[in-house]
Coordinates of C-alpha atoms in Angstrom, one line a residue:
M27 CA 20.9 24.6 32.9
P28 CA 18.1 24.8 30.3
K29 CA 15.6 27.5 31.2
N30 CA 11.9 27.1 30.3
L31 CA 9.5 30.1 30.7
L32 CA 10.0 31.6 34.1
N33 CA 12.4 28.8 35.0
L34 CA 15.1 31.0 36.6
C35 CA 18.3 29.8 38.0
L36 CA 17.5 31.4 41.4
Q37 CA 14.3 29.3 41.6
S38 CA 16.1 26.1 40.7
C39 CA 18.7 26.8 43.4
K40 CA 16.0 27.5 45.9
A41 CA 14.2 24.4 45.0
N42 CA 17.3 22.3 45.7
G43 CA 18.2 24.4 48.8
G44 CA 21.6 24.9 47.1
K45 CA 22.4 21.2 47.9
G46 CA 21.8 17.8 46.4
K47 CA 18.8 17.0 48.5
R48 CA 15.5 18.4 47.4
M49 CA 12.4 19.5 49.3
S50 CA 9.2 17.5 49.3
L51 CA 6.8 18.3 46.5
A52 CA 4.4 20.0 48.9
S53 CA 7.3 22.2 50.4
F54 CA 8.5 23.0 46.9
F55 CA 5.2 24.4 45.8
E56 CA 4.9 26.3 49.0
S57 CA 8.3 27.9 48.3
I58 CA 7.6 29.2 44.8
P59 CA 5.9 32.6 43.9
E60 CA 2.1 32.6 44.3
K61 CA 1.5 33.4 40.7
Q62 CA 3.4 30.3 39.6
R63 CA 1.9 28.2 42.3
N64 CA -1.7 29.2 41.2
L65 CA -1.0 28.3 37.6
Q66 CA 0.6 25.0 38.4
L67 CA -1.6 23.8 41.3
G68 CA -4.8 25.8 40.4
L69 CA -7.2 27.4 42.8
A70 CA -9.7 26.2 45.4
C71 CA -13.2 27.3 44.2
D72 CA -16.8 26.4 44.2
N73 CA -17.0 25.8 40.4
P74 CA -13.8 24.0 39.2
M75 CA -15.1 23.9 35.6
S76 CA -14.7 27.7 35.3
G77 CA -12.2 28.5 38.1
A78 CA -9.9 25.6 38.8
F79 CA -7.0 27.4 37.1
P80 CA -6.5 31.1 36.3
H81 CA -6.4 30.3 32.6
K82 CA -5.1 27.8 30.1
R83 CA -1.3 28.1 30.0
V84 CA 0.0 25.8 27.2
V85 CA -1.4 24.5 23.9
H86 CA 0.4 21.1 24.3
A87 CA 2.1 19.6 27.4
G88 CA 5.7 18.6 27.3
L89 CA 9.3 18.9 28.6
N90 CA 12.5 20.3 27.2
G91 CA 14.7 18.7 24.6
T92 CA 18.3 19.4 23.5
L93 CA 19.1 20.7 20.1
I94 CA 21.6 18.7 18.0
S95 CA 24.2 20.7 16.1
P96 CA 23.3 21.2 12.4
K97 CA 26.7 19.7 11.5
E98 CA 25.7 16.5 13.2
T99 CA 22.0 16.2 12.3
Q100 CA 22.4 14.1 9.1
S101 CA 24.9 11.7 10.6
V102 CA 22.7 11.2 13.7
W103 CA 19.6 10.7 11.5
D104 CA 21.5 8.2 9.3
T105 CA 22.4 6.2 12.4
V106 CA 18.8 6.2 13.6
M107 CA 17.5 5.1 10.2
S108 CA 20.1 2.3 9.9
G109 CA 18.8 0.7 13.1
S110 CA 16.1 -1.8 13.5
P111 CA 12.5 -1.2 14.7
K112 CA 11.2 -2.9 17.9
K113 CA 9.2 -5.9 17.0
G114 CA 5.5 -5.3 17.4
Q115 CA 5.9 -1.6 18.0
M116 CA 3.1 0.6 16.6
Q117 CA 4.3 3.5 14.5
C118 CA 2.8 6.3 12.4
A119 CA 3.7 8.9 9.7
Y120 CA 2.8 12.5 9.3
I121 CA 2.8 14.0 5.8
H122 CA 2.5 17.8 5.5
I123 CA 0.9 19.8 2.6
P124 CA 1.8 23.4 3.2
F125 CA -0.7 25.1 0.9
C126 CA -4.1 26.7 1.6
K127 CA -6.5 28.4 -0.8
T128 CA -8.1 30.7 1.8
K129 CA -7.2 31.9 5.3
C130 CA -9.3 31.4 8.4
T131 CA -9.0 34.2 10.9
Y132 CA -8.8 32.0 14.0
C133 CA -5.7 30.3 12.5
G134 CA -2.5 32.1 13.7
F135 CA -0.6 31.2 10.6
F136 CA -0.6 32.7 7.1
Q137 CA -1.3 30.0 4.5
N138 CA 0.8 29.8 1.4
G139 CA -1.1 30.4 -1.8
T140 CA 0.0 28.1 -4.6
S141 CA 0.1 27.7 -8.3
Q142 CA -0.1 24.4 -10.2
S143 CA 3.6 24.4 -11.0
I144 CA 4.6 25.1 -7.4
E145 CA 2.3 22.3 -6.2
D146 CA 3.7 19.9 -8.9
K147 CA 7.3 20.6 -7.8
Y148 CA 6.5 20.2 -4.2
I149 CA 4.8 16.8 -4.7
D150 CA 7.9 15.7 -6.7
G151 CA 10.1 16.5 -3.7
L152 CA 7.7 14.9 -1.2
I153 CA 7.6 11.7 -3.2
G154 CA 11.4 11.8 -3.4
E155 CA 11.6 12.1 0.4
L156 CA 9.3 9.1 0.9
K157 CA 11.4 7.1 -1.6
L158 CA 14.7 7.9 0.1
A159 CA 13.3 6.9 3.6
S160 CA 11.8 3.7 2.2
E161 CA 15.3 2.3 1.6
S162 CA 16.3 2.6 5.3
P163 CA 16.0 -0.5 7.6
R164 CA 14.4 1.5 10.4
L165 CA 11.4 2.3 8.2
K166 CA 11.1 -0.6 5.8
D167 CA 11.5 -3.4 8.4
G168 CA 8.7 -2.1 10.6
L169 CA 5.0 -1.3 10.1
I170 CA 3.2 2.0 9.8
H171 CA -0.2 1.7 11.5
A172 CA -1.5 5.3 10.9
V173 CA -0.8 8.0 8.3
F174 CA -2.1 11.5 8.7
I175 CA -1.9 13.9 5.7
G176 CA -2.3 17.3 7.3
G177 CA -1.7 20.9 6.5
G178 CA -2.4 23.4 5.3
T179 CA -5.2 22.0 3.2
P180 CA -4.3 18.6 1.7
T181 CA -7.7 18.3 0.0
S182 CA -6.8 21.3 -2.1
L183 CA -4.3 19.3 -4.1
S184 CA -5.2 18.6 -7.7
P185 CA -6.7 15.2 -8.4
A186 CA -3.5 14.2 -10.3
N187 CA -1.2 15.2 -7.4
S188 CA -3.4 13.6 -4.8
E189 CA -3.3 10.3 -6.8
R190 CA 0.5 10.6 -7.2
L191 CA 1.0 11.1 -3.4
L192 CA -1.4 8.4 -2.4
K193 CA 0.2 5.9 -4.7
A194 CA 3.6 6.8 -3.3
I195 CA 2.4 6.3 0.2
K196 CA 1.3 2.8 -0.6
E197 CA 4.5 2.0 -2.4
Y198 CA 7.1 3.5 0.0
L199 CA 5.5 3.1 3.5
P200 CA 5.2 -0.4 5.0
L201 CA 1.5 -0.1 5.8
A202 CA 0.0 -2.5 8.3
N203 CA -3.0 -4.5 7.2
D204 CA -5.4 -2.5 9.4
Y205 CA -3.7 0.9 8.6
E206 CA -5.6 4.2 9.1
L207 CA -4.9 6.8 6.4
T208 CA -6.4 10.2 7.2
L209 CA -6.8 13.0 4.7
E210 CA -7.4 16.4 6.3
G211 CA -9.3 19.1 4.5
R212 CA -12.2 21.4 4.0
I213 CA -15.8 21.0 2.9
H214 CA -15.2 23.1 -0.2
D215 CA -13.1 20.4 -1.8
L216 CA -15.6 17.6 -1.4
I217 CA -16.5 17.3 -5.1
P218 CA -16.8 14.1 -7.2
E219 CA -13.5 14.4 -9.1
N220 CA -11.6 14.6 -5.8
L221 CA -13.6 12.0 -3.9
E222 CA -13.1 9.4 -6.7
V223 CA -9.3 9.8 -6.4
W224 CA -9.2 9.7 -2.6
M225 CA -11.5 6.7 -2.2
N226 CA -9.8 4.7 -5.0
N227 CA -6.3 5.2 -3.6
G228 CA -6.4 4.1 0.0
V229 CA -7.9 6.9 2.0
N230 CA -10.0 5.3 4.7
R231 CA -10.5 8.3 7.1
M232 CA -11.5 11.9 6.2
S233 CA -11.1 14.7 8.8
I234 CA -13.0 17.7 7.7
G235 CA -12.8 21.1 9.4
I236 CA -16.3 22.3 9.8
Q237 CA -15.8 24.4 13.0
S238 CA -19.4 25.5 13.0
F239 CA -22.5 24.7 10.9
N240 CA -23.9 28.1 11.5
T241 CA -23.4 30.1 8.2
K242 CA -23.0 33.5 9.9
V243 CA -20.4 32.2 12.4
R244 CA -18.5 30.2 9.7
Q245 CA -18.2 33.2 7.4
M246 CA -17.3 35.5 10.2
V247 CA -14.0 33.5 10.6
G248 CA -13.3 33.0 7.0
R249 CA -15.1 29.7 6.1
L250 CA -16.7 29.7 2.6
D251 CA -19.7 27.4 2.5
T252 CA -23.2 27.7 3.9
K253 CA -24.7 25.2 6.4
E254 CA -26.8 23.7 3.6
T255 CA -23.7 23.1 1.5
V256 CA -21.8 21.6 4.4
L257 CA -24.6 19.1 5.2
E258 CA -25.1 18.2 1.5
R259 CA -21.3 17.5 0.9
L260 CA -21.0 15.5 4.1
A261 CA -23.9 13.4 3.0
A262 CA -22.2 12.8 -0.4
L263 CA -19.0 11.8 1.3
K264 CA -20.8 9.4 3.6
A265 CA -22.6 7.9 0.6
Y266 CA -19.3 6.5 -0.7
G267 CA -19.2 4.1 2.3
Q268 CA -15.4 3.9 1.9
C269 CA -14.1 5.8 4.9
S270 CA -14.7 7.0 8.4
V271 CA -15.8 10.6 8.3
V272 CA -14.8 12.8 11.2
I273 CA -15.4 16.5 11.5
D274 CA -13.9 19.3 13.7
L275 CA -16.1 21.6 15.7
I276 CA -14.8 24.6 17.7
Y277 CA -16.5 26.0 20.7
G278 CA -16.1 29.6 21.8
L279 CA -16.1 31.2 18.3
P280 CA -17.3 34.9 17.9
G281 CA -21.1 34.9 17.6
Q282 CA -21.4 31.3 18.8
T283 CA -23.8 31.6 21.6
M284 CA -24.8 28.6 23.7
E285 CA -27.9 28.3 21.5
V286 CA -25.7 28.3 18.4
W287 CA -23.4 25.7 20.0
E288 CA -26.4 23.5 20.8
Q289 CA -27.5 23.7 17.2
D290 CA -24.0 22.8 16.0
L291 CA -24.2 19.7 18.1
A292 CA -27.6 18.8 16.8
D293 CA -26.4 19.3 13.2
L294 CA -23.4 17.0 14.0
V295 CA -25.8 14.2 15.1
K296 CA -28.0 14.9 12.1
S297 CA -25.1 14.7 9.7
G298 CA -24.5 11.0 10.6
V299 CA -20.7 11.3 10.5
D300 CA -18.7 8.7 12.4
G301 CA -17.0 11.0 14.9
A302 CA -16.1 14.5 15.9
D303 CA -13.3 16.5 17.5
L304 CA -14.6 19.2 19.8
Y305 CA -11.8 21.8 20.1
Q306 CA -11.6 24.8 22.5
L307 CA -10.9 28.0 20.6
N308 CA -7.4 29.4 21.2
V309 CA -7.2 33.1 20.5
F310 CA -3.5 33.9 19.9
D311 CA -2.1 37.3 20.5
G312 CA -1.4 38.8 17.0
S313 CA -3.8 36.5 15.2
D314 CA -6.2 38.0 12.6
L315 CA -9.1 36.9 14.8
N316 CA -7.7 38.8 17.8
R317 CA -7.3 41.9 15.7
D318 CA -10.9 41.5 14.3
I319 CA -12.2 41.2 17.9
T320 CA -10.2 44.2 19.1
S321 CA -11.3 46.4 16.2
G322 CA -15.0 45.4 16.7
K323 CA -15.2 43.8 13.3
V324 CA -16.5 40.6 15.0
P325 CA -18.1 40.0 18.4
P326 CA -15.8 38.9 21.3
A327 CA -14.9 35.2 21.5
A328 CA -16.1 33.2 24.6
T329 CA -13.9 33.6 27.6
T330 CA -12.2 30.5 29.1
S331 CA -14.9 30.4 31.8
M332 CA -17.7 30.5 29.1
Q333 CA -15.8 27.8 27.1
G334 CA -15.9 25.6 30.2
D335 CA -19.7 25.8 30.2
M336 CA -19.8 25.0 26.5
F337 CA -17.4 22.0 27.0
E338 CA -19.7 20.6 29.7
F339 CA -22.8 21.1 27.6
G340 CA -21.2 19.4 24.6
R341 CA -19.9 16.5 26.8
T342 CA -23.4 15.9 28.3
Y343 CA -25.1 16.3 24.9
L344 CA -23.0 13.6 23.2
E345 CA -22.9 11.2 26.1
A346 CA -26.7 11.3 26.2
R347 CA -26.7 10.2 22.5
A348 CA -24.3 7.2 23.1
Y349 CA -21.2 8.9 21.6
R350 CA -18.0 7.5 23.1
R351 CA -15.2 9.8 24.3
L352 CA -12.0 8.3 22.8
S353 CA -9.6 11.0 24.1
A354 CA -9.6 14.6 25.4
A355 CA -11.2 16.1 22.3
H356 CA -12.2 13.1 20.2
W357 CA -15.7 11.5 20.1
S358 CA -16.9 8.4 18.2
A359 CA -20.5 7.9 17.1
N360 CA -19.8 4.2 16.1
N361 CA -17.1 1.6 15.9
R362 CA -15.9 2.7 12.6
E363 CA -14.1 5.7 14.1
R364 CA -10.9 4.8 16.0
S365 CA -9.0 8.1 16.0
L366 CA -5.9 5.8 15.8
Y367 CA -3.4 8.4 14.7
N368 CA -4.4 10.9 17.4
I369 CA -4.2 8.3 20.1
L370 CA -0.8 7.0 18.9
A371 CA 0.6 10.5 18.6
K372 CA -0.3 11.3 22.2
A373 CA 1.3 8.0 23.3
G374 CA 4.6 9.2 21.8
V375 CA 5.0 6.3 19.4
P376 CA 7.6 6.8 16.6
M377 CA 6.2 9.3 14.0
F378 CA 8.1 9.6 10.8
P379 CA 7.7 13.1 9.3
F380 CA 7.6 14.0 5.6
G381 CA 7.1 17.3 3.9
S382 CA 8.0 20.9 4.4
G383 CA 7.1 22.0 7.9
A384 CA 6.4 18.5 9.2
G385 CA 7.3 17.4 12.7
G386 CA 7.8 14.0 14.3
N387 CA 9.9 11.8 16.6
V388 CA 11.9 8.6 16.2
D389 CA 13.8 6.7 18.8
G390 CA 14.5 9.5 21.3
Y391 CA 14.8 12.3 18.8
G392 CA 12.3 15.0 17.9
M393 CA 12.4 16.9 14.7
M394 CA 11.0 19.6 12.5
L395 CA 11.6 19.7 8.8
H396 CA 12.5 22.9 7.0
R397 CA 9.5 25.2 6.7
A398 CA 10.6 27.1 3.5
L399 CA 10.0 25.4 0.2
K400 CA 13.3 26.1 -1.5
P401 CA 15.7 24.8 1.2
Y402 CA 13.3 21.8 1.7
E403 CA 13.4 21.0 -2.0
D404 CA 17.2 21.6 -2.3
M405 CA 18.0 19.3 0.6
V406 CA 15.7 16.5 -0.7
S407 CA 17.3 16.7 -4.1
R408 CA 20.7 16.2 -2.4
G409 CA 19.4 13.0 -0.7
E410 CA 19.3 14.7 2.7
K411 CA 16.6 14.7 5.3
P412 CA 15.5 18.4 5.2
F413 CA 15.9 19.2 8.9
M414 CA 15.2 22.7 10.3
A415 CA 16.0 21.2 13.7
L416 CA 16.8 17.8 15.3
M417 CA 16.5 17.5 19.0
K418 CA 17.4 14.9 21.6
Q419 CA 14.3 14.3 23.6
S420 CA 14.3 14.6 27.4
D421 CA 15.7 11.7 29.3
L422 CA 12.3 11.7 31.0
Q423 CA 10.4 11.2 27.7
P424 CA 9.3 7.6 28.6
F425 CA 7.6 9.1 31.7
V426 CA 6.2 11.9 29.6
N427 CA 4.7 9.5 27.1
Q428 CA 2.9 7.6 30.0
V429 CA 1.5 10.7 31.6
V430 CA 0.4 12.4 28.3
S431 CA -1.2 9.2 26.9
Q432 CA -3.0 8.3 30.1
L433 CA -4.4 11.7 30.8
E434 CA -5.4 12.0 27.2
Q435 CA -7.6 9.0 27.9
G436 CA -9.0 10.6 31.0
Y437 CA -7.1 9.0 33.9
L438 CA -3.7 8.6 35.6
N439 CA -2.4 5.4 37.2
I440 CA 0.5 6.6 39.3
N441 CA 1.4 2.9 40.0
T442 CA 2.6 2.6 36.4
L443 CA 5.0 5.6 37.0
V444 CA 6.1 4.2 40.4
A445 CA 7.1 1.0 38.7
M446 CA 9.4 3.1 36.6
D447 CA 10.7 5.2 39.5
S448 CA 9.6 4.7 43.1
R449 CA 10.0 8.4 43.9
L450 CA 7.0 9.2 41.8
D451 CA 4.7 7.9 44.5
E452 CA 4.9 11.5 45.8
L453 CA 2.6 12.5 42.9
N454 CA -0.2 11.1 45.0
W455 CA 0.1 14.3 47.1
L456 CA -0.7 16.4 44.0
Y457 CA -3.6 14.3 42.9
K458 CA -5.2 14.1 46.4
L459 CA -5.1 18.0 46.3
W460 CA -6.8 18.0 42.9
E461 CA -9.3 15.4 44.2
K462 CA -10.3 17.8 47.0
R463 CA -10.7 20.5 44.3
G464 CA -13.0 18.5 42.1
L465 CA -10.6 17.7 39.2
V466 CA -10.1 13.9 39.8
L467 CA -11.7 11.0 41.5
Y468 CA -9.7 8.1 43.0
N469 CA -11.2 4.6 42.5
G470 CA -8.7 2.7 44.6
L471 CA -6.4 2.0 41.7
L472 CA -6.2 5.1 39.6
Y473 CA -7.3 8.8 39.3
K474 CA -10.0 9.5 36.8
L475 CA -10.6 13.0 35.6
T476 CA -13.9 14.6 36.4
S477 CA -15.7 16.6 33.7
A478 CA -13.9 19.7 35.1
G479 CA -10.6 17.8 35.0
E480 CA -11.3 16.9 31.4
F481 CA -11.8 20.5 30.5
W482 CA -8.4 21.4 32.2
T483 CA -6.6 18.3 30.8
V484 CA -3.7 20.3 29.3
N485 CA -3.1 22.3 32.5
I486 CA -3.2 19.2 34.6
T487 CA -0.9 17.3 32.3
Q488 CA 1.7 20.1 32.1
S489 CA 1.7 20.5 35.9
T490 CA 2.0 16.8 36.4
L491 CA 5.1 16.7 34.1
E492 CA 6.7 19.6 35.9
A493 CA 6.0 18.0 39.2
M494 CA 7.5 14.8 37.9
E495 CA 10.6 16.5 36.6
Y496 CA 11.1 18.2 40.0
I497 CA 10.8 14.9 41.9
I498 CA 13.3 13.1 39.6
T499 CA 15.8 15.9 38.8
G500 CA 15.1 18.7 41.3
K501 CA 14.5 21.2 38.5
N502 CA 11.8 23.8 38.7
S503 CA 10.4 24.2 35.2
F504 CA 7.4 26.2 34.4
A505 CA 5.8 26.7 30.9
L506 CA 3.6 29.7 30.1
E507 CA 2.3 30.6 26.7
S508 CA -0.1 33.4 25.5
V509 CA -3.0 31.1 24.3
A510 CA -6.1 32.8 25.7
A511 CA -6.2 36.3 24.3
Q512 CA -10.0 36.3 24.5
D513 CA -9.6 36.7 28.3
T514 CA -9.5 40.3 29.4
K515 CA -6.2 42.1 29.9
T516 CA -5.5 45.3 31.8
T517 CA -2.6 47.0 33.5
S518 CA -2.2 46.8 37.2
K519 CA -2.9 50.2 38.8
E520 CA -0.7 49.3 41.8
N521 CA 2.2 48.2 39.6
P522 CA 2.2 49.4 36.0
N523 CA 5.0 46.9 35.2
Q524 CA 2.5 44.0 35.6
E525 CA -0.2 42.8 33.3
I526 CA -3.5 41.4 34.8
R527 CA -5.4 38.7 33.0
G528 CA -9.1 38.8 34.1
I529 CA -10.3 35.3 33.4
G530 CA -13.9 34.9 32.6
Q531 CA -16.8 35.4 35.0
G532 CA -15.8 36.0 38.6
K533 CA -12.5 34.1 38.3
A534 CA -9.5 35.3 40.3
N535 CA -7.0 37.6 38.5
I536 CA -3.4 36.7 38.2
S537 CA -0.5 39.1 37.7
V538 CA 2.2 38.1 35.2
P539 CA 5.5 40.1 35.2
T540 CA 6.1 42.0 32.0
D541 CA 9.6 43.4 32.6
E542 CA 11.3 43.2 29.2
Q543 CA 14.6 42.2 30.8
T544 CA 13.2 39.0 32.2
E545 CA 13.8 35.6 30.7
A546 CA 10.1 35.1 30.3
Q547 CA 9.6 38.3 28.2
R548 CA 12.6 37.5 26.0
K549 CA 11.3 34.0 25.3
E550 CA 7.8 35.3 24.6
A551 CA 9.2 37.8 22.1
L552 CA 11.2 35.1 20.4
M553 CA 8.1 32.8 20.3
T554 CA 6.1 35.6 18.7
K555 CA 8.8 36.0 16.0
A556 CA 9.0 32.2 15.5
K557 CA 5.2 32.0 15.0
E558 CA 5.5 34.7 12.4
E559 CA 8.2 32.8 10.5
I560 CA 6.2 29.5 10.8
A561 CA 3.2 31.4 9.5
K562 CA 5.1 32.6 6.4
S563 CA 6.0 29.0 5.6
G564 CA 2.4 27.9 5.3
A565 CA 2.7 25.4 8.2
S566 CA -0.6 25.1 10.1
G567 CA -2.8 22.7 12.0
E568 CA -1.1 19.5 13.3
S569 CA 2.3 20.4 12.0
A570 CA 2.4 24.0 13.2
N571 CA 1.1 23.0 16.6
R572 CA 3.9 20.4 17.0
M573 CA 6.5 23.0 15.9
I574 CA 5.2 25.5 18.4
Q575 CA 5.0 22.9 21.1
T576 CA 8.6 21.9 20.6
M577 CA 9.9 25.5 20.6
A578 CA 7.8 26.3 23.7
N579 CA 9.7 23.6 25.6
L580 CA 13.1 25.1 24.7
S581 CA 15.0 27.9 26.5
A582 CA 15.2 31.4 25.0
D583 CA 18.8 30.7 23.9
E584 CA 17.7 27.5 22.1
I585 CA 14.8 29.3 20.4
E586 CA 17.1 32.1 19.2
Y587 CA 19.5 29.4 17.8
M588 CA 16.6 27.7 16.0
M589 CA 15.4 31.0 14.6
E590 CA 18.7 31.5 12.9
R591 CA 18.2 28.2 11.2
M592 CA 14.6 29.1 10.2
M593 CA 15.8 32.4 8.7
S594 CA 18.6 30.8 6.7

């Protein structure tokens, strides 16, 4: 039996009563430990925005997959790629550039520095990987509707290599007429010689990591440019008129008071960009930012409770100015911004991965490509897909895609799930509970997230998936990651073998066992090591998040096995 974090055999047996018949969903949640129940169901409170859950417990929601033996990965992939695409199916591609010129402290991953020769060689291999895939029926006979070039810092590529890669994308990927091609990057690279290449070679969406316009806040976390430079370069990019311009803002950064956050939002509107992603800061254990906060080098980051206030303020501010909320974190200022890649990725459509450290999924298989440059380049030169790991997705993946996609859009229509499996009508019990607690509203057809529900989307989604898995399979799965180090931590006086997380302002504490012999502790230690290895590879952003998400949904044994592959 695969074991997720805290998913112990004893609990699974208890959930099934040792027999084939399972308990009702309500009885199941009543039977599990209070700590787990509070994290899955949340807490009744007067202010659900700050107190509906003890804390955020995962970065991305999902369920377990099963690793394919390395001996079989190439043959399985060849079979997949020799198949035919579904007519009319939307698809996307993710291309990873694993290089960064500087490191931001809030990023939990070391960014590879690079030389021109290393970059040239990498682009040679990446183009070779694209060319090899272009010959397969599964790719060439379908259409790619969205391409995301992420990293790392893709805009740091030389103009010559940017042009080579963009031309290869147009040559080897079957782009739909209305394709979206996003280039991710930083403000420091928005200079004329780069812009000319990008705009002349098919880029029609730029995603720029601003994080904050405030110069002091930016430079505290490793960003280079001043507010004035940021606004000037965004204006220059907009002046080309050739692409949708979207920026990332983070709320909860050290030194980012509510007044600073309000000014960040005002500067967003002033900049005239087409859209924005408002991301909640995750302070990871072991990150440079967490060390800087602990040492007093920078002020503390906002607690989860304070982040809830910032989320609500940002939501109200943008809605009042006619911005449209496209998904959990994405806002559009006008019809030019579609956020197509992000929406398709959350819907679980086929995503073809290319580049060292890239992740994706195709026809029931999830995958991560080798994170180290040498094995990546060697495998591509042999005509192989450079897998670090290939996984068979959960049999419940079609259900997962429905839940994640709908909740990302701010609602859940349980009737669509009941049409797939009538037993899932029992999810209404869970959502009626959350309606009483101020997280959702039922309109007679579907449940819509309230503003508090939107803030806790990832917790709600993960708990929905775990409840769904229990209803269909009888398994008790429970994911828990260390993603909110900004929330206080102390040791329980009553039990020194327990860690207490004090969550924000007046929120209830929750005790999490820290016995090193438990499955949970073993998995957490392995995940920490895995993040270190991913960091050494230069993977970051979209790619690194997908890698971590995939590994978080595996058992400790499976992570250990994957680690052996990563270290090889």
